[in-house]
Amino acid sequence: MPHQIEFPVRSTDLDFIGHVNNAKYLEYMEWARFDWLWQTGLTLDELQRRAIMPVVVNITINYRKELRIHEQVVARTSAVELGEKSFVIRHELFNQEERLVADADVTMVMIDAHSRRATEMPAELREALSAELAQQ
């Protein structure tokens, strides 16, 4: 089952047209991604302790429907693909009516914080991604 978090659209998320700014959709997905990672035990402190960082190298996003002030957003995150040093996750944003408003595939690479080079991902992340992919 995909990881899920919910939050409201705030006034600071709007652009001059009165709907959520396109960059905010990416920010919503980032919130979901951080929460998803933390659920595997990879908190910011833990990543820093291990001197590793998950880095976004590609995002392909589809904007499907506008969001407006005070709408409730549901962000779902699920695994799509698993490599040795990289992985792909899908974010889907829904409004309170369960209508898909945006989706994106995000490719991430785990890098060593010192060398800034790709490195193998932590075992618990690999296991969580593998388990999720096996359920699909």
mmCIF file of N, CA and C in Angstrom:
data_model
loop_
_atom_site.group_PDB
_atom_site.id
_atom_site.type_symbol
_atom_site.label_atom_id
_atom_site.label_comp_id
_atom_site.label_asym_id
_atom_site.label_seq_id
_atom_site.Cartn_x
_atom_site.Cartn_y
_atom_site.Cartn_z
ATOM 1 N N MET A 1 0.850 -1.193 0.000
ATOM 2 C CA MET A 1 0.000 0.000 0.000
ATOM 3 C C MET A 1 0.887 1.245 0.000
ATOM 4 N N PRO A 2 0.535 2.241 -0.801
ATOM 5 C CA PRO A 2 1.347 3.464 -0.842
ATOM 6 C C PRO A 2 1.347 4.198 0.496
ATOM 7 N N HIS A 3 2.467 4.865 0.750
ATOM 8 C CA HIS A 3 2.564 5.748 1.909
ATOM 9 C C HIS A 3 1.668 6.953 1.654
ATOM 10 N N GLN A 4 1.061 7.494 2.694
ATOM 11 C CA GLN A 4 0.112 8.593 2.505
ATOM 12 C C GLN A 4 0.257 9.633 3.603
ATOM 13 N N ILE A 5 0.223 10.914 3.221
ATOM 14 C CA ILE A 5 0.118 12.019 4.171
ATOM 15 C C ILE A 5 -0.914 13.003 3.625
ATOM 16 N N GLU A 6 -1.478 13.812 4.528
ATOM 17 C CA GLU A 6 -2.485 14.799 4.147
ATOM 18 C C GLU A 6 -2.128 16.158 4.724
ATOM 19 N N PHE A 7 -2.538 17.212 4.015
ATOM 20 C CA PHE A 7 -2.297 18.576 4.465
ATOM 21 C C PHE A 7 -3.211 19.515 3.689
ATOM 22 N N PRO A 8 -3.472 20.704 4.225
ATOM 23 C CA PRO A 8 -4.336 21.667 3.522
ATOM 24 C C PRO A 8 -3.537 22.588 2.607
ATOM 25 N N VAL A 9 -4.196 23.121 1.590
ATOM 26 C CA VAL A 9 -3.621 24.181 0.774
ATOM 27 C C VAL A 9 -3.682 25.462 1.597
ATOM 28 N N ARG A 10 -2.550 26.151 1.676
ATOM 29 C CA ARG A 10 -2.479 27.399 2.445
ATOM 30 C C ARG A 10 -2.450 28.608 1.511
ATOM 31 N N SER A 11 -2.745 29.743 2.049
ATOM 32 C CA SER A 11 -2.785 30.956 1.226
ATOM 33 C C SER A 11 -1.430 31.257 0.598
ATOM 34 N N THR A 12 -0.346 30.905 1.266
ATOM 35 C CA THR A 12 0.992 31.161 0.730
ATOM 36 C C THR A 12 1.360 30.222 -0.419
ATOM 37 N N ASP A 13 0.513 29.235 -0.699
ATOM 38 C CA ASP A 13 0.755 28.288 -1.792
ATOM 39 C C ASP A 13 0.211 28.787 -3.129
ATOM 40 N N LEU A 14 -0.560 29.868 -3.099
ATOM 41 C CA LEU A 14 -1.274 30.337 -4.290
ATOM 42 C C LEU A 14 -0.436 31.270 -5.145
ATOM 43 N N ASP A 15 -0.722 31.272 -6.446
ATOM 44 C CA ASP A 15 -0.106 32.242 -7.342
ATOM 45 C C ASP A 15 -1.108 33.353 -7.641
ATOM 46 N N PHE A 16 -0.778 34.253 -8.526
ATOM 47 C CA PHE A 16 -1.648 35.406 -8.776
ATOM 48 C C PHE A 16 -2.954 35.032 -9.468
ATOM 49 N N ILE A 17 -3.056 33.819 -10.003
ATOM 50 C CA ILE A 17 -4.302 33.363 -10.621
ATOM 51 C C ILE A 17 -5.285 32.866 -9.557
ATOM 52 N N GLY A 18 -4.770 32.539 -8.372
ATOM 53 C CA GLY A 18 -5.630 32.077 -7.286
ATOM 54 C C GLY A 18 -5.643 30.583 -7.080
ATOM 55 N N HIS A 19 -4.811 29.876 -7.829
ATOM 56 C CA HIS A 19 -4.682 28.433 -7.578
ATOM 57 C C HIS A 19 -3.252 28.129 -7.127
ATOM 58 N N VAL A 20 -2.990 26.887 -6.737
ATOM 59 C CA VAL A 20 -1.668 26.521 -6.226
ATOM 60 C C VAL A 20 -0.627 26.677 -7.340
ATOM 61 N N ASN A 21 0.465 27.338 -6.987
ATOM 62 C CA ASN A 21 1.578 27.544 -7.893
ATOM 63 C C ASN A 21 2.197 26.206 -8.276
ATOM 64 N N ASN A 22 2.624 26.069 -9.520
ATOM 65 C CA ASN A 22 3.175 24.798 -9.995
ATOM 66 C C ASN A 22 4.352 24.302 -9.151
ATOM 67 N N ALA A 23 5.182 25.184 -8.652
ATOM 68 C CA ALA A 23 6.328 24.772 -7.840
ATOM 69 C C ALA A 23 5.889 24.176 -6.508
ATOM 70 N N LYS A 24 4.732 24.582 -6.008
ATOM 71 C CA LYS A 24 4.230 24.046 -4.741
ATOM 72 C C LYS A 24 3.860 22.576 -4.858
ATOM 73 N N TYR A 25 3.410 22.141 -6.034
ATOM 74 C CA TYR A 25 3.120 20.722 -6.231
ATOM 75 C C TYR A 25 4.387 19.907 -5.949
ATOM 76 N N LEU A 26 5.512 20.401 -6.446
ATOM 77 C CA LEU A 26 6.789 19.727 -6.199
ATOM 78 C C LEU A 26 7.155 19.751 -4.712
ATOM 79 N N GLU A 27 6.848 20.859 -4.058
ATOM 80 C CA GLU A 27 7.104 20.951 -2.612
ATOM 81 C C GLU A 27 6.229 19.960 -1.845
ATOM 82 N N TYR A 28 4.984 19.843 -2.222
ATOM 83 C CA TYR A 28 4.103 18.857 -1.587
ATOM 84 C C TYR A 28 4.684 17.452 -1.732
ATOM 85 N N MET A 29 5.195 17.167 -2.933
ATOM 86 C CA MET A 29 5.789 15.855 -3.173
ATOM 87 C C MET A 29 7.054 15.656 -2.340
ATOM 88 N N GLU A 30 7.804 16.735 -2.146
ATOM 89 C CA GLU A 30 8.999 16.642 -1.308
ATOM 90 C C GLU A 30 8.623 16.338 0.137
ATOM 91 N N TRP A 31 7.578 16.967 0.655
ATOM 92 C CA TRP A 31 7.116 16.660 2.011
ATOM 93 C C TRP A 31 6.790 15.180 2.121
ATOM 94 N N ALA A 32 6.073 14.671 1.108
ATOM 95 C CA ALA A 32 5.683 13.263 1.104
ATOM 96 C C ALA A 32 6.913 12.358 1.035
ATOM 97 N N ARG A 33 7.891 12.750 0.230
ATOM 98 C CA ARG A 33 9.111 11.953 0.071
ATOM 99 C C ARG A 33 9.897 11.882 1.373
ATOM 100 N N PHE A 34 10.050 13.010 2.046
ATOM 101 C CA PHE A 34 10.760 13.013 3.326
ATOM 102 C C PHE A 34 10.042 12.152 4.349
ATOM 103 N N ASP A 35 8.739 12.283 4.427
ATOM 104 C CA ASP A 35 7.972 11.490 5.375
ATOM 105 C C ASP A 35 8.091 10.007 5.050
ATOM 106 N N TRP A 36 8.022 9.675 3.778
ATOM 107 C CA TRP A 36 8.152 8.292 3.321
ATOM 108 C C TRP A 36 9.510 7.727 3.729
ATOM 109 N N LEU A 37 10.586 8.489 3.488
ATOM 110 C CA LEU A 37 11.925 8.042 3.881
ATOM 111 C C LEU A 37 12.032 7.863 5.387
ATOM 112 N N TRP A 38 11.483 8.790 6.148
ATOM 113 C CA TRP A 38 11.558 8.717 7.602
ATOM 114 C C TRP A 38 10.862 7.473 8.128
ATOM 115 N N GLN A 39 9.806 7.041 7.434
ATOM 116 C CA GLN A 39 9.106 5.834 7.868
ATOM 117 C C GLN A 39 9.984 4.591 7.749
ATOM 118 N N THR A 40 11.017 4.651 6.907
ATOM 119 C CA THR A 40 11.954 3.526 6.795
ATOM 120 C C THR A 40 13.051 3.620 7.854
ATOM 121 N N GLY A 41 13.038 4.681 8.664
ATOM 122 C CA GLY A 41 14.062 4.876 9.686
ATOM 123 C C GLY A 41 15.180 5.787 9.238
ATOM 124 N N LEU A 42 15.100 6.284 8.016
ATOM 125 C CA LEU A 42 16.154 7.149 7.492
ATOM 126 C C LEU A 42 15.799 8.618 7.725
ATOM 127 N N THR A 43 15.890 9.028 8.975
ATOM 128 C CA THR A 43 15.655 10.425 9.328
ATOM 129 C C THR A 43 16.834 11.254 8.841
ATOM 130 N N LEU A 44 16.684 12.555 8.864
ATOM 131 C CA LEU A 44 17.770 13.438 8.467
ATOM 132 C C LEU A 44 19.001 13.190 9.333
ATOM 133 N N ASP A 45 18.797 13.034 10.638
ATOM 134 C CA ASP A 45 19.924 12.754 11.536
ATOM 135 C C ASP A 45 20.627 11.452 11.173
ATOM 136 N N GLU A 46 19.846 10.432 10.849
ATOM 137 C CA GLU A 46 20.428 9.134 10.498
ATOM 138 C C GLU A 46 21.189 9.208 9.178
ATOM 139 N N LEU A 47 20.650 9.908 8.202
ATOM 140 C CA LEU A 47 21.345 10.075 6.931
ATOM 141 C C LEU A 47 22.665 10.827 7.127
ATOM 142 N N GLN A 48 22.635 11.875 7.950
ATOM 143 C CA GLN A 48 23.860 12.626 8.223
ATOM 144 C C GLN A 48 24.872 11.774 8.976
ATOM 145 N N ARG A 49 24.403 10.959 9.921
ATOM 146 C CA ARG A 49 25.301 10.083 10.679
ATOM 147 C C ARG A 49 26.022 9.117 9.746
ATOM 148 N N ARG A 50 25.296 8.610 8.755
ATOM 149 C CA ARG A 50 25.875 7.662 7.798
ATOM 150 C C ARG A 50 26.605 8.354 6.648
ATOM 151 N N ALA A 51 26.483 9.678 6.575
ATOM 152 C CA ALA A 51 27.106 10.478 5.510
ATOM 153 C C ALA A 51 26.636 10.032 4.123
ATOM 154 N N ILE A 52 25.331 9.823 4.007
ATOM 155 C CA ILE A 52 24.723 9.504 2.722
ATOM 156 C C ILE A 52 23.544 10.442 2.491
ATOM 157 N N MET A 53 23.223 10.637 1.212
ATOM 158 C CA MET A 53 22.121 11.543 0.878
ATOM 159 C C MET A 53 21.361 11.018 -0.328
ATOM 160 N N PRO A 54 20.037 10.970 -0.248
ATOM 161 C CA PRO A 54 19.257 10.664 -1.444
ATOM 162 C C PRO A 54 19.089 11.952 -2.253
ATOM 163 N N VAL A 55 19.492 11.910 -3.507
ATOM 164 C CA VAL A 55 19.477 13.101 -4.349
ATOM 165 C C VAL A 55 18.544 12.871 -5.543
ATOM 166 N N VAL A 56 17.675 13.830 -5.788
ATOM 167 C CA VAL A 56 16.787 13.777 -6.945
ATOM 168 C C VAL A 56 17.614 14.085 -8.189
ATOM 169 N N VAL A 57 17.534 13.184 -9.179
ATOM 170 C CA VAL A 57 18.250 13.410 -10.442
ATOM 171 C C VAL A 57 17.299 13.610 -11.618
ATOM 172 N N ASN A 58 16.023 13.256 -11.419
ATOM 173 C CA ASN A 58 15.047 13.466 -12.490
ATOM 174 C C ASN A 58 13.641 13.480 -11.906
ATOM 175 N N ILE A 59 12.825 14.378 -12.419
ATOM 176 C CA ILE A 59 11.395 14.411 -12.078
ATOM 177 C C ILE A 59 10.621 14.604 -13.368
ATOM 178 N N THR A 60 9.654 13.729 -13.578
ATOM 179 C CA THR A 60 8.716 13.884 -14.682
ATOM 180 C C THR A 60 7.348 14.070 -14.050
ATOM 181 N N ILE A 61 6.796 15.274 -14.198
ATOM 182 C CA ILE A 61 5.547 15.610 -13.508
ATOM 183 C C ILE A 61 4.436 15.923 -14.501
ATOM 184 N N ASN A 62 3.231 15.531 -14.118
ATOM 185 C CA ASN A 62 2.024 15.847 -14.879
ATOM 186 C C ASN A 62 1.089 16.646 -13.978
ATOM 187 N N TYR A 63 0.738 17.841 -14.425
ATOM 188 C CA TYR A 63 -0.235 18.666 -13.723
ATOM 189 C C TYR A 63 -1.597 18.382 -14.345
ATOM 190 N N ARG A 64 -2.532 17.886 -13.552
ATOM 191 C CA ARG A 64 -3.798 17.420 -14.106
ATOM 192 C C ARG A 64 -5.010 18.276 -13.725
ATOM 193 N N LYS A 65 -4.959 18.886 -12.550
ATOM 194 C CA LYS A 65 -6.104 19.664 -12.088
ATOM 195 C C LYS A 65 -5.598 20.692 -11.095
ATOM 196 N N GLU A 66 -6.227 21.853 -11.076
ATOM 197 C CA GLU A 66 -5.785 22.881 -10.147
ATOM 198 C C GLU A 66 -6.274 22.595 -8.726
ATOM 199 N N LEU A 67 -5.501 23.080 -7.780
ATOM 200 C CA LEU A 67 -5.880 23.058 -6.371
ATOM 201 C C LEU A 67 -6.118 24.487 -5.929
ATOM 202 N N ARG A 68 -7.067 24.667 -4.998
ATOM 203 C CA ARG A 68 -7.412 26.007 -4.516
ATOM 204 C C ARG A 68 -7.316 26.072 -2.997
ATOM 205 N N ILE A 69 -7.390 27.270 -2.493
ATOM 206 C CA ILE A 69 -7.261 27.522 -1.056
ATOM 207 C C ILE A 69 -8.205 26.635 -0.242
ATOM 208 N N HIS A 70 -7.702 26.133 0.858
ATOM 209 C CA HIS A 70 -8.423 25.321 1.839
ATOM 210 C C HIS A 70 -8.795 23.922 1.358
ATOM 211 N N GLU A 71 -8.376 23.552 0.138
ATOM 212 C CA GLU A 71 -8.597 22.161 -0.255
ATOM 213 C C GLU A 71 -7.655 21.275 0.555
ATOM 214 N N GLN A 72 -8.089 20.064 0.808
ATOM 215 C CA GLN A 72 -7.264 19.085 1.502
ATOM 216 C C GLN A 72 -6.528 18.266 0.448
ATOM 217 N N VAL A 73 -5.217 18.142 0.596
ATOM 218 C CA VAL A 73 -4.393 17.402 -0.350
ATOM 219 C C VAL A 73 -3.985 16.076 0.283
ATOM 220 N N VAL A 74 -4.109 15.013 -0.479
ATOM 221 C CA VAL A 74 -3.627 13.694 -0.064
ATOM 222 C C VAL A 74 -2.477 13.343 -0.993
ATOM 223 N N ALA A 75 -1.293 13.097 -0.419
ATOM 224 C CA ALA A 75 -0.109 12.720 -1.195
ATOM 225 C C ALA A 75 0.193 11.254 -0.953
ATOM 226 N N ARG A 76 0.245 10.490 -2.029
ATOM 227 C CA ARG A 76 0.571 9.065 -1.937
ATOM 228 C C ARG A 76 1.896 8.819 -2.648
ATOM 229 N N THR A 77 2.742 8.032 -1.996
ATOM 230 C CA THR A 77 4.070 7.730 -2.510
ATOM 231 C C THR A 77 4.238 6.227 -2.589
ATOM 232 N N SER A 78 4.718 5.753 -3.722
ATOM 233 C CA SER A 78 4.937 4.315 -3.884
ATOM 234 C C SER A 78 6.186 4.055 -4.713
ATOM 235 N N ALA A 79 6.768 2.888 -4.547
ATOM 236 C CA ALA A 79 7.957 2.484 -5.288
ATOM 237 C C ALA A 79 7.588 2.101 -6.709
ATOM 238 N N VAL A 80 8.476 2.405 -7.643
ATOM 239 C CA VAL A 80 8.259 2.064 -9.042
ATOM 240 C C VAL A 80 9.380 1.165 -9.558
ATOM 241 N N GLU A 81 10.617 1.477 -9.164
ATOM 242 C CA GLU A 81 11.768 0.755 -9.711
ATOM 243 C C GLU A 81 12.913 0.795 -8.712
ATOM 244 N N LEU A 82 13.732 -0.241 -8.728
ATOM 245 C CA LEU A 82 14.856 -0.347 -7.796
ATOM 246 C C LEU A 82 16.113 -0.740 -8.554
ATOM 247 N N GLY A 83 17.170 0.070 -8.413
ATOM 248 C CA GLY A 83 18.472 -0.242 -8.993
ATOM 249 C C GLY A 83 19.477 -0.481 -7.878
ATOM 250 N N GLU A 84 20.744 -0.562 -8.224
ATOM 251 C CA GLU A 84 21.792 -0.773 -7.217
ATOM 252 C C GLU A 84 22.020 0.486 -6.375
ATOM 253 N N LYS A 85 22.041 1.625 -7.038
ATOM 254 C CA LYS A 85 22.329 2.884 -6.360
ATOM 255 C C LYS A 85 21.220 3.912 -6.548
ATOM 256 N N SER A 86 20.201 3.532 -7.275
ATOM 257 C CA SER A 86 19.114 4.461 -7.560
ATOM 258 C C SER A 86 17.773 3.770 -7.402
ATOM 259 N N PHE A 87 16.736 4.593 -7.340
ATOM 260 C CA PHE A 87 15.373 4.084 -7.273
ATOM 261 C C PHE A 87 14.427 5.130 -7.831
ATOM 262 N N VAL A 88 13.252 4.676 -8.231
ATOM 263 C CA VAL A 88 12.231 5.567 -8.757
ATOM 264 C C VAL A 88 10.993 5.401 -7.885
ATOM 265 N N ILE A 89 10.433 6.525 -7.486
ATOM 266 C CA ILE A 89 9.178 6.515 -6.732
ATOM 267 C C ILE A 89 8.152 7.360 -7.475
ATOM 268 N N ARG A 90 6.892 7.044 -7.239
ATOM 269 C CA ARG A 90 5.794 7.800 -7.846
ATOM 270 C C ARG A 90 5.050 8.543 -6.747
ATOM 271 N N HIS A 91 4.830 9.810 -7.005
ATOM 272 C CA HIS A 91 3.988 10.624 -6.134
ATOM 273 C C HIS A 91 2.685 10.894 -6.858
ATOM 274 N N GLU A 92 1.592 10.764 -6.145
ATOM 275 C CA GLU A 92 0.285 11.134 -6.675
ATOM 276 C C GLU A 92 -0.374 12.061 -5.667
ATOM 277 N N LEU A 93 -0.852 13.199 -6.143
ATOM 278 C CA LEU A 93 -1.560 14.159 -5.301
ATOM 279 C C LEU A 93 -3.034 14.128 -5.665
ATOM 280 N N PHE A 94 -3.871 14.035 -4.647
ATOM 281 C CA PHE A 94 -5.321 14.008 -4.828
ATOM 282 C C PHE A 94 -5.946 15.136 -4.039
ATOM 283 N N ASN A 95 -7.089 15.638 -4.515
ATOM 284 C CA ASN A 95 -7.855 16.594 -3.720
ATOM 285 C C ASN A 95 -8.809 15.827 -2.804
ATOM 286 N N GLN A 96 -9.586 16.561 -2.016
ATOM 287 C CA GLN A 96 -10.476 15.899 -1.050
ATOM 288 C C GLN A 96 -11.582 15.092 -1.715
ATOM 289 N N GLU A 97 -11.799 15.315 -2.990
ATOM 290 C CA GLU A 97 -12.788 14.537 -3.744
ATOM 291 C C GLU A 97 -12.157 13.296 -4.379
ATOM 292 N N GLU A 98 -10.906 13.021 -3.997
ATOM 293 C CA GLU A 98 -10.153 11.874 -4.522
ATOM 294 C C GLU A 98 -9.876 11.977 -6.018
ATOM 295 N N ARG A 99 -9.824 13.195 -6.524
ATOM 296 C CA ARG A 99 -9.459 13.406 -7.931
ATOM 297 C C ARG A 99 -7.951 13.626 -8.015
ATOM 298 N N LEU A 100 -7.321 12.942 -8.946
ATOM 299 C CA LEU A 100 -5.886 13.090 -9.164
ATOM 300 C C LEU A 100 -5.607 14.496 -9.690
ATOM 301 N N VAL A 101 -4.761 15.246 -8.993
ATOM 302 C CA VAL A 101 -4.443 16.607 -9.421
ATOM 303 C C VAL A 101 -3.044 16.712 -10.011
ATOM 304 N N ALA A 102 -2.147 15.799 -9.620
ATOM 305 C CA ALA A 102 -0.788 15.773 -10.182
ATOM 306 C C ALA A 102 -0.157 14.431 -9.859
ATOM 307 N N ASP A 103 0.762 14.024 -10.724
ATOM 308 C CA ASP A 103 1.545 12.825 -10.446
ATOM 309 C C ASP A 103 2.937 13.033 -11.017
ATOM 310 N N ALA A 104 3.896 12.347 -10.427
ATOM 311 C CA ALA A 104 5.283 12.478 -10.878
ATOM 312 C C ALA A 104 6.053 11.219 -10.568
ATOM 313 N N ASP A 105 6.964 10.886 -11.458
ATOM 314 C CA ASP A 105 7.950 9.853 -11.192
ATOM 315 C C ASP A 105 9.258 10.564 -10.865
ATOM 316 N N VAL A 106 9.844 10.182 -9.740
ATOM 317 C CA VAL A 106 11.050 10.832 -9.237
ATOM 318 C C VAL A 106 12.162 9.798 -9.163
ATOM 319 N N THR A 107 13.252 10.054 -9.884
ATOM 320 C CA THR A 107 14.424 9.182 -9.832
ATOM 321 C C THR A 107 15.404 9.780 -8.836
ATOM 322 N N MET A 108 15.841 8.930 -7.910
ATOM 323 C CA MET A 108 16.775 9.369 -6.881
ATOM 324 C C MET A 108 17.998 8.460 -6.875
ATOM 325 N N VAL A 109 19.144 9.048 -6.557
ATOM 326 C CA VAL A 109 20.387 8.310 -6.430
ATOM 327 C C VAL A 109 20.912 8.563 -5.020
ATOM 328 N N MET A 110 21.374 7.513 -4.383
ATOM 329 C CA MET A 110 21.989 7.645 -3.062
ATOM 330 C C MET A 110 23.451 8.025 -3.289
ATOM 331 N N ILE A 111 23.895 9.104 -2.664
ATOM 332 C CA ILE A 111 25.287 9.500 -2.837
ATOM 333 C C ILE A 111 25.996 9.569 -1.493
ATOM 334 N N ASP A 112 27.302 9.388 -1.552
ATOM 335 C CA ASP A 112 28.178 9.540 -0.395
ATOM 336 C C ASP A 112 28.353 11.036 -0.162
ATOM 337 N N ALA A 113 28.137 11.486 1.051
ATOM 338 C CA ALA A 113 28.178 12.920 1.354
ATOM 339 C C ALA A 113 29.575 13.509 1.198
ATOM 340 N N HIS A 114 30.606 12.692 1.342
ATOM 341 C CA HIS A 114 31.982 13.205 1.258
ATOM 342 C C HIS A 114 32.504 13.207 -0.178
ATOM 343 N N SER A 115 32.344 12.091 -0.869
ATOM 344 C CA SER A 115 32.873 11.989 -2.232
ATOM 345 C C SER A 115 31.935 12.582 -3.272
ATOM 346 N N ARG A 116 30.658 12.720 -2.891
ATOM 347 C CA ARG A 116 29.626 13.216 -3.803
ATOM 348 C C ARG A 116 29.453 12.289 -5.003
ATOM 349 N N ARG A 117 29.686 11.012 -4.785
ATOM 350 C CA ARG A 117 29.532 9.987 -5.805
ATOM 351 C C ARG A 117 28.440 9.013 -5.396
ATOM 352 N N ALA A 118 27.836 8.382 -6.374
ATOM 353 C CA ALA A 118 26.791 7.399 -6.107
ATOM 354 C C ALA A 118 27.335 6.271 -5.239
ATOM 355 N N THR A 119 26.480 5.809 -4.328
ATOM 356 C CA THR A 119 26.841 4.718 -3.436
ATOM 357 C C THR A 119 25.633 3.810 -3.258
ATOM 358 N N GLU A 120 25.879 2.610 -2.765
ATOM 359 C CA GLU A 120 24.764 1.693 -2.539
ATOM 360 C C GLU A 120 23.829 2.251 -1.481
ATOM 361 N N MET A 121 22.568 1.942 -1.628
ATOM 362 C CA MET A 121 21.587 2.450 -0.677
ATOM 363 C C MET A 121 21.555 1.582 0.581
ATOM 364 N N PRO A 122 21.095 2.145 1.678
ATOM 365 C CA PRO A 122 21.012 1.391 2.931
ATOM 366 C C PRO A 122 20.104 0.166 2.792
ATOM 367 N N ALA A 123 20.456 -0.880 3.532
ATOM 368 C CA ALA A 123 19.723 -2.148 3.456
ATOM 369 C C ALA A 123 18.247 -1.963 3.770
ATOM 370 N N GLU A 124 17.906 -1.144 4.783
ATOM 371 C CA GLU A 124 16.502 -0.987 5.155
ATOM 372 C C GLU A 124 15.695 -0.300 4.065
ATOM 373 N N LEU A 125 16.326 0.611 3.319
ATOM 374 C CA LEU A 125 15.630 1.254 2.200
ATOM 375 C C LEU A 125 15.444 0.251 1.064
ATOM 376 N N ARG A 126 16.475 -0.497 0.751
ATOM 377 C CA ARG A 126 16.382 -1.522 -0.291
ATOM 378 C C ARG A 126 15.291 -2.536 0.052
ATOM 379 N N GLU A 127 15.251 -2.965 1.312
ATOM 380 C CA GLU A 127 14.228 -3.928 1.750
ATOM 381 C C GLU A 127 12.824 -3.347 1.641
ATOM 382 N N ALA A 128 12.677 -2.085 2.053
ATOM 383 C CA ALA A 128 11.341 -1.457 1.992
ATOM 384 C C ALA A 128 10.889 -1.318 0.531
ATOM 385 N N LEU A 129 11.791 -0.908 -0.345
ATOM 386 C CA LEU A 129 11.448 -0.780 -1.759
ATOM 387 C C LEU A 129 11.140 -2.138 -2.376
ATOM 388 N N SER A 130 11.952 -3.132 -2.067
ATOM 389 C CA SER A 130 11.721 -4.485 -2.592
ATOM 390 C C SER A 130 10.389 -5.042 -2.140
ATOM 391 N N ALA A 131 10.082 -4.865 -0.854
ATOM 392 C CA ALA A 131 8.820 -5.378 -0.306
ATOM 393 C C ALA A 131 7.623 -4.698 -0.976
ATOM 394 N N GLU A 132 7.729 -3.407 -1.179
ATOM 395 C CA GLU A 132 6.627 -2.694 -1.819
ATOM 396 C C GLU A 132 6.458 -3.112 -3.277
ATOM 397 N N LEU A 133 7.562 -3.272 -3.981
ATOM 398 C CA LEU A 133 7.488 -3.700 -5.375
ATOM 399 C C LEU A 133 6.924 -5.109 -5.494
ATOM 400 N N ALA A 134 7.223 -5.959 -4.525
ATOM 401 C CA ALA A 134 6.717 -7.342 -4.540
ATOM 402 C C ALA A 134 5.205 -7.395 -4.348
ATOM 403 N N GLN A 135 4.632 -6.395 -3.676
ATOM 404 C CA GLN A 135 3.200 -6.354 -3.424
ATOM 405 C C GLN A 135 2.400 -5.829 -4.623
ATOM 406 N N GLN A 136 3.093 -5.254 -5.579
ATOM 407 C CA GLN A 136 2.404 -4.640 -6.729
ATOM 408 C C GLN A 136 2.057 -5.655 -7.779
#
